[in-house]
Short mmCIF file of C-alpha atoms in Angstrom, two decimals:
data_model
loop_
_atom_site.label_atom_id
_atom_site.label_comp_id
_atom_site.label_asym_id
_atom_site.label_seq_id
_atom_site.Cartn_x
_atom_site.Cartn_y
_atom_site.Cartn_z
CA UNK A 432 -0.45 -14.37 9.52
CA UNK A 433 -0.51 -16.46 12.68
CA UNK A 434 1.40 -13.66 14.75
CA UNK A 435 -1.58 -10.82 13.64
CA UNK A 436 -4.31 -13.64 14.53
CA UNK A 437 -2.26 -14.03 17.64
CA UNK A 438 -2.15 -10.17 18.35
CA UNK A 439 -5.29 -9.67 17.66
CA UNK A 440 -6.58 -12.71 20.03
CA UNK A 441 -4.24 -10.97 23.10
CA UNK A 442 -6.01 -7.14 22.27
CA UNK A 443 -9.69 -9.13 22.38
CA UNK A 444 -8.63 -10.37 25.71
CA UNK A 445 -7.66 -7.34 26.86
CA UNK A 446 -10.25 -5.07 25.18
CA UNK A 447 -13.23 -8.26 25.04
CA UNK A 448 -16.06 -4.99 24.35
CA UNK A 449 -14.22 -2.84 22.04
CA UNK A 450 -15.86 -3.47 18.49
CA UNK A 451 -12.91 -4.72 16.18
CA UNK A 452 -13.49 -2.07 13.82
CA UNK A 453 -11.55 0.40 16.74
CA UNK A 454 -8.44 -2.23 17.16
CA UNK A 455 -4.94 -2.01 16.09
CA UNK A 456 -5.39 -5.38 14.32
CA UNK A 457 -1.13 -5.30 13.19
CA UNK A 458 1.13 -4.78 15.48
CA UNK A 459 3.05 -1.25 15.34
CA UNK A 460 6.01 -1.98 13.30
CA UNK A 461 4.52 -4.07 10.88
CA UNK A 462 1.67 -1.61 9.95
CA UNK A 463 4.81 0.71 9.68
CA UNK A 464 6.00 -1.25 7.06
CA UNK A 465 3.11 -1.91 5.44
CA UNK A 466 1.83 1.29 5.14
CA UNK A 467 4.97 3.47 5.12
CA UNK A 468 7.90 1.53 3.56
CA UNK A 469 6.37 -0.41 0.84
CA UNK A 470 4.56 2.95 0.13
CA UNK A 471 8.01 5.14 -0.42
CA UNK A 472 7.03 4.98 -4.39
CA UNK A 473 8.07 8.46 -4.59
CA UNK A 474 9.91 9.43 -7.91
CA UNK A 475 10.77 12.24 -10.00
CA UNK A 476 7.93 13.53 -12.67
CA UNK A 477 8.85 15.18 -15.70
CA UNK A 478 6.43 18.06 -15.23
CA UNK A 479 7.09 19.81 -18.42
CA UNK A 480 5.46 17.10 -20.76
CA UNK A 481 2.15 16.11 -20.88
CA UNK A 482 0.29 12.77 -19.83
CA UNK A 483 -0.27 11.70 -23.22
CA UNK A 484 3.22 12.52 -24.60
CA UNK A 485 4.56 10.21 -21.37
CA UNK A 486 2.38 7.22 -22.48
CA UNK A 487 3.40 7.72 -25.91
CA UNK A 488 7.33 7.39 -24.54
CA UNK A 489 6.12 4.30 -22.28
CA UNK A 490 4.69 2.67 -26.10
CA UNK A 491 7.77 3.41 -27.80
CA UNK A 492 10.06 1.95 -25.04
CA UNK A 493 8.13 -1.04 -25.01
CA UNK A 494 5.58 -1.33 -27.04
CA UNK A 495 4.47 -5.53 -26.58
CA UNK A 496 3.93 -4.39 -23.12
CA UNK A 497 0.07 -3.73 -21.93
CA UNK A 498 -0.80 -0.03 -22.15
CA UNK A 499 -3.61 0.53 -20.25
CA UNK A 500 -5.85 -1.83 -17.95
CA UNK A 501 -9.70 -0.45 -16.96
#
C-alpha cells in the first residue's frame, strides 16, 4: 500500500493538473498481476451438460457446502 500511495504522490508531482481519474494509480507490473495473473481462472467446461445438471453434481459432491449466494 505505501509503495502505490508513494507512486501515486511521484505521478501528482509530475502530472500536478491531470485529474486522478486519467492516472496509472499502480505501477505497471503490479496492475499486471493484478489484473492478468490472479485473473488466469481459465478451466475446462463440460459443454455437453447443462447448468442445472452441473449444480446438481456440485450438491452431490458436497452437499453441506452453500449452493447458491444472491
Amino acid at each position: 500500500m505505501q509503495h502505490a500511495l508513494e507512486h501515486l504522490a511521484e505521478l501528482l508531482e509530475r502530472s500536478p493538473h491531470t485529474p486522478v481519474r486519467e492516472l496509472e494509480i499502480l505501477p505497471g507490473e503490479e496492475r499486471g498481476y493484478l489484473l492478468e495473473e490472479l485473473n488466469r481462472t481459465e478451466a475446462a467446461y463440460p459443454s455437453e451438460r447443462c447448468i442445472h445438471e452441473l449444480f446438481e453434481a456440485q450438491v452431490r459432491r458436497a452437499p453441506e457446502a452453500v449452493a447458491l449466494v444472491h
